[in-house]
Amino acid sequence: MKLKTLTTLTTLAVLGLIATLASAQQQGVSKDEIRIGTIQDLSGPLAGFGKQARNGMQLRVDELNEQGSLNGRKLKLFVEDSGYDPKKAVLAAQKLVNQEKIFIMAGHIGTAQNMAAMPVQFDKNVVNFMPITAAREMYEPLNRLKYSFAATYYDQIRLALPKMIKDKGAKKVCTIYQDDEFGLEVQRGAEAGLKAANMELAEKTSFKRGATDFSSQVAKMKAANCDLVVLGTIIRETIGTVGESRKTGFNPTFLGSSASYTDLIHKLGGKAMDGVYATMTVQNPYTDEQSQPLRFWANKYKTKFNEDPTVFSVYGYVIIDSFIKAATKAGPNLTTDSFIKAMDSMTFEPDMFGSPKSSYTATKRLGNDQSRLSQIKDGKWVVVSDYVTP
């Protein structure tokens, strides 16, 4: 009898030890902390976006930690700077994964940067969660460690372009795009949209990442008499292209992707940016917004960071909020496997920022594929269409 009791106790002790070891082996999750990593551009051409995304993430992390915990655990955010350079993104990922021992990589900004960093993460079973890029590679090919939240640049332009051609009576469409994975996705979307409208590109021109002079590209499009230009541009390239065009008397309709949907365009580019269109998935949170919850949130953000929030602040905030919801659903025993299981049955309802409903399954790793149009009117982005579904 005693031997049987001893055997039972030994078995229980071994099982307890195994459970403890299993829990200890889950990188980035301890008894009282969950480690979240993010790579942002804090010093390169997208530093404006990167700092805003980081602040939005930090705001949601602080809210959770001040109000309580996630199944007894506080969140800790580790931020690294890529300078928008894929090589630096690899080094940043190595540091976060191997030294800081993060549980998850959330909201990493940039297409080429994510492509470079993902192998480092996947080697250590670290999920790439809702990166801030709308490239198809963020969920294709299917990988259990990939989750994406943004309608792709490809779909945004593919769907918006035929309608805009019709509405504007456009006869000649041109593209200017950044010569990398991001720009090429916009370019491919434009080609697909033109095909649907039974048209061909009148002219296409590109530039290297980090370029500041767009005079030759603008001259090329002007010479082709383009009346609609698709912009595979981000911040300064959008301002540079549109500004140079206005200066030379070239005034086509400009259509950008969600990458150029930022308040920095009208704040830095001034009056010349009026009239520019961009596809978008969440509303820019102006502090004088009509919606009371959105206005309250925007002013809370401004009080904390002493600057107005932007759409990238919203991305950061929503990404962490989505992580909290999925990790809560995963339960107290948070592991990569339990998190994936929770995410693969998650539905996120529309929020105060105007995001459409999104859902995930084991084979559907893009939350939603819808986008809508905004236009800069009198120095402010104004929503001008409903969501378009493929």
GROMACS .gro file of C-alpha atoms in nm:
model
  390
    1MET     CA    1   0.000   0.000   0.000
    2LYS     CA    2   0.279   0.235   0.097
    3LEU     CA    3   0.469   0.146  -0.219
    4LYS     CA    4   0.161   0.220  -0.431
    5THR     CA    5   0.115   0.558  -0.259
    6LEU     CA    6   0.482   0.635  -0.310
    7THR     CA    7   0.456   0.542  -0.678
    8THR     CA    8   0.150   0.764  -0.716
    9LEU     CA    9   0.324   1.054  -0.545
   10THR     CA   10   0.633   1.004  -0.760
   11THR     CA   11   0.418   0.999  -1.074
   12LEU     CA   12   0.240   1.317  -0.967
   13ALA     CA   13   0.572   1.485  -0.890
   14VAL     CA   14   0.711   1.388  -1.231
   15LEU     CA   15   0.395   1.511  -1.406
   16GLY     CA   16   0.415   1.836  -1.211
   17LEU     CA   17   0.780   1.875  -1.308
   18ILE     CA   18   0.698   1.808  -1.675
   19ALA     CA   19   0.421   2.069  -1.665
   20THR     CA   20   0.654   2.318  -1.499
   21LEU     CA   21   0.927   2.250  -1.753
   22ALA     CA   22   0.681   2.278  -2.043
   23SER     CA   23   0.564   2.611  -1.911
   24ALA     CA   24   0.924   2.724  -1.849
   25GLN     CA   25   1.019   2.620  -2.201
   26GLN     CA   26   0.767   2.856  -2.362
   27GLN     CA   27   0.985   3.146  -2.464
   28GLY     CA   28   0.861   3.491  -2.363
   29VAL     CA   29   0.598   3.376  -2.114
   30SER     CA   30   0.673   3.364  -1.741
   31LYS     CA   31   0.448   3.344  -1.437
   32ASP     CA   32   0.393   3.720  -1.439
   33GLU     CA   33   0.506   3.854  -1.780
   34ILE     CA   34   0.451   3.821  -2.156
   35ARG     CA   35   0.727   3.961  -2.377
   36ILE     CA   36   0.616   4.124  -2.703
   37GLY     CA   37   0.871   4.236  -2.962
   38THR     CA   38   0.831   4.488  -3.242
   39ILE     CA   39   1.065   4.624  -3.508
   40GLN     CA   40   0.993   4.978  -3.623
   41ASP     CA   41   1.166   5.235  -3.838
   42LEU     CA   42   1.273   5.494  -3.579
   43SER     CA   43   1.556   5.656  -3.775
   44GLY     CA   44   1.492   5.605  -4.149
   45PRO     CA   45   1.246   5.729  -4.414
   46LEU     CA   46   0.943   5.584  -4.229
   47ALA     CA   47   1.045   5.707  -3.882
   48GLY     CA   48   0.722   5.910  -3.864
   49PHE     CA   49   0.518   5.592  -3.905
   50GLY     CA   50   0.742   5.381  -3.681
   51LYS     CA   51   0.727   5.615  -3.382
   52GLN     CA   52   0.349   5.647  -3.413
   53ALA     CA   53   0.301   5.269  -3.433
   54ARG     CA   54   0.528   5.219  -3.131
   55ASN     CA   55   0.330   5.479  -2.931
   56GLY     CA   56  -0.002   5.317  -3.020
   57MET     CA   57   0.130   4.979  -2.907
   58GLN     CA   58   0.270   5.125  -2.586
   59LEU     CA   59  -0.062   5.297  -2.508
   60ARG     CA   60  -0.252   4.966  -2.519
   61VAL     CA   61   0.021   4.783  -2.323
   62ASP     CA   62   0.011   5.051  -2.052
   63GLU     CA   63  -0.370   5.044  -2.040
   64LEU     CA   64  -0.371   4.670  -1.977
   65ASN     CA   65  -0.095   4.687  -1.716
   66GLU     CA   66  -0.263   4.977  -1.533
   67GLN     CA   67  -0.606   4.815  -1.536
   68GLY     CA   68  -0.498   4.463  -1.440
   69SER     CA   69  -0.326   4.180  -1.622
   70LEU     CA   70  -0.368   3.913  -1.888
   71ASN     CA   71  -0.440   3.595  -1.692
   72GLY     CA   72  -0.211   3.723  -1.416
   73ARG     CA   73   0.063   3.844  -1.650
   74LYS     CA   74   0.173   4.198  -1.736
   75LEU     CA   75   0.282   4.284  -2.091
   76LYS     CA   76   0.631   4.410  -2.171
   77LEU     CA   77   0.705   4.569  -2.510
   78PHE     CA   78   1.056   4.545  -2.659
   79VAL     CA   79   1.120   4.784  -2.949
   80GLU     CA   80   1.407   4.769  -3.199
   81ASP     CA   81   1.491   5.007  -3.485
   82SER     CA   82   1.543   4.879  -3.841
   83GLY     CA   83   1.596   5.220  -4.002
   84TYR     CA   84   1.377   5.065  -4.278
   85ASP     CA   85   1.675   4.851  -4.379
   86PRO     CA   86   1.615   4.474  -4.427
   87LYS     CA   87   1.969   4.391  -4.306
   88LYS     CA   88   1.913   4.585  -3.983
   89ALA     CA   89   1.572   4.418  -3.948
   90VAL     CA   90   1.748   4.079  -3.941
   91LEU     CA   91   1.983   4.197  -3.663
   92ALA     CA   92   1.687   4.344  -3.472
   93ALA     CA   93   1.494   4.016  -3.504
   94GLN     CA   94   1.797   3.817  -3.385
   95LYS     CA   95   1.826   4.039  -3.076
   96LEU     CA   96   1.455   4.022  -2.993
   97VAL     CA   97   1.424   3.648  -3.050
   98ASN     CA   98   1.755   3.528  -2.904
   99GLN     CA   99   1.844   3.786  -2.636
  100GLU     CA  100   1.514   3.939  -2.524
  101LYS     CA  101   1.341   3.601  -2.570
  102ILE     CA  102   1.014   3.748  -2.700
  103PHE     CA  103   0.696   3.538  -2.718
  104ILE     CA  104   0.562   3.709  -3.029
  105MET     CA  105   0.667   3.962  -3.296
  106ALA     CA  106   0.387   4.215  -3.335
  107GLY     CA  107   0.335   4.499  -3.582
  108HIS     CA  108   0.678   4.483  -3.751
  109ILE     CA  109   0.677   4.761  -4.014
  110GLY     CA  110   0.784   4.719  -4.377
  111THR     CA  111   0.748   4.451  -4.644
  112ALA     CA  112   1.114   4.381  -4.728
  113GLN     CA  113   1.201   4.406  -4.358
  114ASN     CA  114   0.945   4.141  -4.259
  115MET     CA  115   1.056   3.915  -4.543
  116ALA     CA  116   1.414   3.935  -4.414
  117ALA     CA  117   1.327   3.886  -4.045
  118MET     CA  118   1.065   3.609  -4.062
  119PRO     CA  119   1.311   3.319  -4.108
  120VAL     CA  120   1.489   3.424  -3.785
  121GLN     CA  121   1.158   3.418  -3.597
  122PHE     CA  122   1.023   3.100  -3.753
  123ASP     CA  123   1.342   2.916  -3.663
  124LYS     CA  124   1.250   2.980  -3.296
  125ASN     CA  125   0.873   2.922  -3.334
  126VAL     CA  126   0.789   3.292  -3.290
  127VAL     CA  127   0.463   3.410  -3.452
  128ASN     CA  128   0.475   3.706  -3.694
  129PHE     CA  129   0.161   3.882  -3.573
  130MET     CA  130  -0.017   4.147  -3.781
  131PRO     CA  131   0.285   4.316  -3.943
  132ILE     CA  132   0.232   4.675  -4.056
  133THR     CA  133   0.246   4.608  -4.427
  134ALA     CA  134  -0.028   4.503  -4.666
  135ALA     CA  135   0.187   4.271  -4.877
  136ARG     CA  136   0.047   3.930  -4.969
  137GLU     CA  137   0.364   3.762  -4.842
  138MET     CA  138   0.249   3.840  -4.487
  139TYR     CA  139   0.000   3.551  -4.512
  140GLU     CA  140   0.111   3.365  -4.827
  141PRO     CA  141   0.233   3.101  -4.860
  142LEU     CA  142   0.032   2.961  -4.567
  143ASN     CA  143   0.244   2.926  -4.254
  144ARG     CA  144   0.117   2.848  -3.905
  145LEU     CA  145   0.324   3.140  -3.770
  146LYS     CA  146   0.183   3.410  -4.001
  147TYR     CA  147  -0.115   3.638  -3.929
  148SER     CA  148  -0.195   3.949  -4.134
  149PHE     CA  149  -0.461   4.215  -4.078
  150ALA     CA  150  -0.454   4.455  -4.373
  151ALA     CA  151  -0.627   4.427  -4.709
  152THR     CA  152  -0.336   4.386  -4.949
  153TYR     CA  153  -0.189   4.671  -5.151
  154TYR     CA  154  -0.259   4.451  -5.454
  155ASP     CA  155  -0.632   4.418  -5.375
  156GLN     CA  156  -0.666   4.781  -5.262
  157ILE     CA  157  -0.549   4.917  -5.598
  158ARG     CA  158  -0.693   4.634  -5.811
  159LEU     CA  159  -1.042   4.712  -5.679
  160ALA     CA  160  -1.025   5.091  -5.648
  161LEU     CA  161  -0.868   5.164  -5.987
  162PRO     CA  162  -1.143   5.050  -6.233
  163LYS     CA  163  -1.408   5.250  -6.044
  164MET     CA  164  -1.185   5.558  -6.031
  165ILE     CA  165  -1.108   5.531  -6.405
  166LYS     CA  166  -1.484   5.525  -6.469
  167ASP     CA  167  -1.567   5.807  -6.223
  168LYS     CA  168  -1.293   6.036  -6.356
  169GLY     CA  169  -1.326   5.938  -6.721
  170ALA     CA  170  -0.953   5.863  -6.724
  171LYS     CA  171  -0.797   5.778  -7.060
  172LYS     CA  172  -0.428   5.733  -6.974
  173VAL     CA  173  -0.310   5.571  -6.651
  174CYS     CA  174   0.049   5.584  -6.527
  175THR     CA  175   0.227   5.435  -6.225
  176ILE     CA  176   0.520   5.549  -6.016
  177TYR     CA  177   0.642   5.296  -5.763
  178GLN     CA  178   0.920   5.216  -5.517
  179ASP     CA  179   1.148   4.952  -5.667
  180ASP     CA  180   1.103   4.687  -5.396
  181GLU     CA  181   0.846   4.433  -5.274
  182PHE     CA  182   0.609   4.705  -5.153
  183GLY     CA  183   0.612   4.912  -5.472
  184LEU     CA  184   0.583   4.607  -5.693
  185GLU     CA  185   0.267   4.497  -5.510
  186VAL     CA  186   0.104   4.834  -5.585
  187GLN     CA  187   0.227   4.809  -5.945
  188ARG     CA  188   0.080   4.458  -5.986
  189GLY     CA  189  -0.250   4.579  -5.837
  190ALA     CA  190  -0.258   4.862  -6.091
  191GLU     CA  191  -0.194   4.622  -6.379
  192ALA     CA  192  -0.472   4.390  -6.259
  193GLY     CA  193  -0.713   4.685  -6.219
  194LEU     CA  194  -0.635   4.810  -6.570
  195LYS     CA  195  -0.689   4.463  -6.712
  196ALA     CA  196  -1.036   4.459  -6.549
  197ALA     CA  197  -1.104   4.796  -6.715
  198ASN     CA  198  -0.973   4.670  -7.053
  199MET     CA  199  -0.690   4.921  -7.049
  200GLU     CA  200  -0.312   4.916  -7.052
  201LEU     CA  201  -0.057   5.130  -6.871
  202ALA     CA  202   0.036   5.444  -7.063
  203GLU     CA  203   0.363   5.477  -6.869
  204LYS     CA  204   0.538   5.331  -6.565
  205THR     CA  205   0.834   5.466  -6.375
  206SER     CA  206   1.011   5.366  -6.054
  207PHE     CA  207   1.256   5.494  -5.792
  208LYS     CA  208   1.495   5.341  -5.539
  209ARG     CA  209   1.400   5.321  -5.171
  210GLY     CA  210   1.511   5.644  -4.999
  211ALA     CA  211   1.499   5.859  -5.316
  212THR     CA  212   1.424   6.231  -5.274
  213ASP     CA  213   1.420   6.367  -5.632
  214PHE     CA  214   1.129   6.267  -5.856
  215SER     CA  215   1.164   6.526  -6.134
  216SER     CA  216   1.265   6.280  -6.407
  217GLN     CA  217   0.979   6.041  -6.317
  218VAL     CA  218   0.725   6.325  -6.318
  219ALA     CA  219   0.858   6.455  -6.653
  220LYS     CA  220   0.816   6.106  -6.799
  221MET     CA  221   0.452   6.079  -6.686
  222LYS     CA  222   0.373   6.433  -6.796
  223ALA     CA  223   0.515   6.360  -7.142
  224ALA     CA  224   0.282   6.059  -7.165
  225ASN     CA  225  -0.020   6.287  -7.094
  226CYS     CA  226  -0.134   6.073  -6.801
  227ASP     CA  227  -0.461   6.182  -6.643
  228LEU     CA  228  -0.453   5.929  -6.355
  229VAL     CA  229  -0.141   5.827  -6.162
  230VAL     CA  230  -0.121   5.531  -5.925
  231LEU     CA  231   0.128   5.600  -5.646
  232GLY     CA  232   0.341   5.312  -5.516
  233THR     CA  233   0.482   5.566  -5.272
  234ILE     CA  234   0.492   5.620  -4.896
  235ILE     CA  235   0.555   5.957  -4.722
  236ARG     CA  236   0.819   6.177  -4.882
  237GLU     CA  237   0.784   6.005  -5.221
  238THR     CA  238   0.413   6.090  -5.226
  239ILE     CA  239   0.482   6.451  -5.127
  240GLY     CA  240   0.777   6.473  -5.370
  241THR     CA  241   0.587   6.328  -5.666
  242VAL     CA  242   0.266   6.528  -5.615
  243GLY     CA  243   0.456   6.847  -5.524
  244GLU     CA  244   0.680   6.826  -5.832
  245SER     CA  245   0.377   6.755  -6.051
  246ARG     CA  246   0.183   7.058  -5.924
  247LYS     CA  247   0.493   7.276  -5.973
  248THR     CA  248   0.520   7.177  -6.339
  249GLY     CA  249   0.147   7.219  -6.408
  250PHE     CA  250   0.088   6.843  -6.427
  251ASN     CA  251  -0.239   6.778  -6.242
  252PRO     CA  252  -0.369   6.423  -6.293
  253THR     CA  253  -0.583   6.235  -6.039
  254PHE     CA  254  -0.347   6.078  -5.784
  255LEU     CA  255  -0.438   5.744  -5.623
  256GLY     CA  256  -0.218   5.599  -5.347
  257SER     CA  257  -0.245   5.288  -5.129
  258SER     CA  258  -0.286   5.271  -4.751
  259ALA     CA  259   0.091   5.325  -4.731
  260SER     CA  260   0.036   5.689  -4.829
  261TYR     CA  261  -0.274   5.728  -4.611
  262THR     CA  262  -0.117   5.936  -4.334
  263ASP     CA  263  -0.168   6.281  -4.188
  264LEU     CA  264   0.201   6.348  -4.264
  265ILE     CA  265   0.111   6.389  -4.632
  266HIS     CA  266  -0.102   6.699  -4.576
  267LYS     CA  267   0.095   6.821  -4.273
  268LEU     CA  268   0.431   6.816  -4.451
  269GLY     CA  269   0.312   6.862  -4.811
  270GLY     CA  270   0.069   7.147  -4.748
  271LYS     CA  271  -0.195   7.278  -4.985
  272ALA     CA  272  -0.044   7.100  -5.289
  273MET     CA  273  -0.163   6.768  -5.144
  274ASP     CA  274  -0.533   6.861  -5.162
  275GLY     CA  275  -0.719   6.625  -5.394
  276VAL     CA  276  -0.494   6.321  -5.344
  277TYR     CA  277  -0.682   5.992  -5.298
  278ALA     CA  278  -0.569   5.688  -5.100
  279THR     CA  279  -0.715   5.350  -5.015
  280MET     CA  280  -0.741   5.286  -4.641
  281THR     CA  281  -0.867   5.041  -4.380
  282VAL     CA  282  -0.894   5.248  -4.059
  283GLN     CA  283  -0.985   5.610  -4.008
  284ASN     CA  284  -0.728   5.875  -3.917
  285PRO     CA  285  -0.811   5.973  -3.556
  286TYR     CA  286  -0.827   6.352  -3.563
  287THR     CA  287  -0.869   6.503  -3.215
  288ASP     CA  288  -1.177   6.698  -3.328
  289GLU     CA  289  -1.340   6.387  -3.477
  290GLN     CA  290  -1.720   6.380  -3.462
  291SER     CA  291  -1.735   6.033  -3.303
  292GLN     CA  292  -1.712   6.078  -2.924
  293PRO     CA  293  -1.525   5.750  -2.847
  294LEU     CA  294  -1.270   5.824  -3.120
  295ARG     CA  295  -1.228   6.183  -3.005
  296PHE     CA  296  -1.180   6.066  -2.644
  297TRP     CA  297  -0.918   5.811  -2.753
  298ALA     CA  298  -0.735   6.067  -2.970
  299ASN     CA  299  -0.714   6.316  -2.686
  300LYS     CA  300  -0.598   6.047  -2.442
  301TYR     CA  301  -0.317   5.962  -2.684
  302LYS     CA  302  -0.225   6.330  -2.726
  303THR     CA  303  -0.212   6.379  -2.348
  304LYS     CA  304   0.027   6.082  -2.312
  305PHE     CA  305   0.263   6.149  -2.604
  306ASN     CA  306   0.218   6.524  -2.655
  307GLU     CA  307   0.134   6.482  -3.023
  308ASP     CA  308  -0.172   6.404  -3.230
  309PRO     CA  309  -0.237   6.036  -3.303
  310THR     CA  310  -0.238   5.907  -3.659
  311VAL     CA  311  -0.360   5.605  -3.848
  312PHE     CA  312  -0.029   5.433  -3.761
  313SER     CA  313  -0.094   5.500  -3.391
  314VAL     CA  314  -0.425   5.320  -3.447
  315TYR     CA  315  -0.254   5.025  -3.619
  316GLY     CA  316  -0.021   4.983  -3.322
  317TYR     CA  317  -0.304   5.010  -3.069
  318VAL     CA  318  -0.536   4.768  -3.253
  319ILE     CA  319  -0.258   4.511  -3.306
  320ILE     CA  320  -0.187   4.491  -2.932
  321ASP     CA  321  -0.560   4.494  -2.853
  322SER     CA  322  -0.609   4.199  -3.092
  323PHE     CA  323  -0.318   4.016  -2.930
  324ILE     CA  324  -0.473   4.069  -2.585
  325LYS     CA  325  -0.808   3.929  -2.702
  326ALA     CA  326  -0.651   3.620  -2.861
  327ALA     CA  327  -0.410   3.557  -2.571
  328THR     CA  328  -0.700   3.589  -2.325
  329LYS     CA  329  -0.891   3.330  -2.525
  330ALA     CA  330  -0.584   3.104  -2.526
  331GLY     CA  331  -0.614   3.083  -2.146
  332PRO     CA  332  -0.365   3.081  -1.857
  333ASN     CA  333  -0.137   2.820  -2.017
  334LEU     CA  334  -0.016   3.053  -2.296
  335THR     CA  335   0.205   2.880  -2.551
  336THR     CA  336   0.262   2.932  -2.921
  337ASP     CA  337   0.034   2.634  -2.987
  338SER     CA  338  -0.247   2.755  -2.759
  339PHE     CA  339  -0.223   3.105  -2.907
  340ILE     CA  340  -0.245   2.971  -3.264
  341LYS     CA  341  -0.543   2.753  -3.167
  342ALA     CA  342  -0.720   3.061  -3.022
  343MET     CA  343  -0.637   3.282  -3.323
  344ASP     CA  344  -0.762   3.022  -3.568
  345SER     CA  345  -1.117   3.070  -3.440
  346MET     CA  346  -1.104   3.446  -3.369
  347THR     CA  347  -1.347   3.704  -3.502
  348PHE     CA  348  -1.278   4.073  -3.436
  349GLU     CA  349  -1.584   4.297  -3.460
  350PRO     CA  350  -1.578   4.644  -3.623
  351ASP     CA  351  -1.427   4.902  -3.386
  352MET     CA  352  -1.445   5.277  -3.319
  353PHE     CA  353  -1.168   5.334  -3.576
  354GLY     CA  354  -1.388   5.210  -3.859
  355SER     CA  355  -1.204   4.881  -3.912
  356PRO     CA  356  -1.422   4.622  -4.087
  357LYS     CA  357  -1.503   4.288  -3.922
  358SER     CA  358  -1.219   4.037  -3.951
  359SER     CA  359  -1.183   3.666  -3.884
  360TYR     CA  360  -0.917   3.394  -3.894
  361THR     CA  361  -0.902   3.018  -3.943
  362ALA     CA  362  -0.625   2.761  -3.978
  363THR     CA  363  -0.628   2.820  -4.354
  364LYS     CA  364  -0.731   3.191  -4.365
  365ARG     CA  365  -0.456   3.408  -4.224
  366LEU     CA  366  -0.566   3.745  -4.365
  367GLY     CA  367  -0.828   3.897  -4.134
  368ASN     CA  368  -1.018   4.080  -4.406
  369ASP     CA  369  -0.965   4.197  -4.763
  370GLN     CA  370  -1.174   4.516  -4.760
  371SER     CA  371  -1.062   4.875  -4.813
  372ARG     CA  372  -1.225   5.211  -4.892
  373LEU     CA  373  -1.123   5.550  -5.030
  374SER     CA  374  -1.026   5.872  -4.857
  375GLN     CA  375  -0.935   6.205  -5.015
  376ILE     CA  376  -0.745   6.504  -4.880
  377LYS     CA  377  -0.988   6.797  -4.869
  378ASP     CA  378  -0.877   7.129  -4.716
  379GLY     CA  379  -0.579   6.967  -4.546
  380LYS     CA  380  -0.761   6.670  -4.393
  381TRP     CA  381  -0.836   6.311  -4.496
  382VAL     CA  382  -1.209   6.263  -4.558
  383VAL     CA  383  -1.366   5.918  -4.615
  384VAL     CA  384  -1.529   5.925  -4.961
  385SER     CA  385  -1.645   5.565  -5.021
  386ASP     CA  386  -1.778   5.253  -4.855
  387TYR     CA  387  -1.572   4.937  -4.814
  388VAL     CA  388  -1.513   4.747  -5.138
  389THR     CA  389  -1.504   4.368  -5.115
  390PRO     CA  390  -1.328   4.160  -5.382
   0.00000   0.00000   0.00000
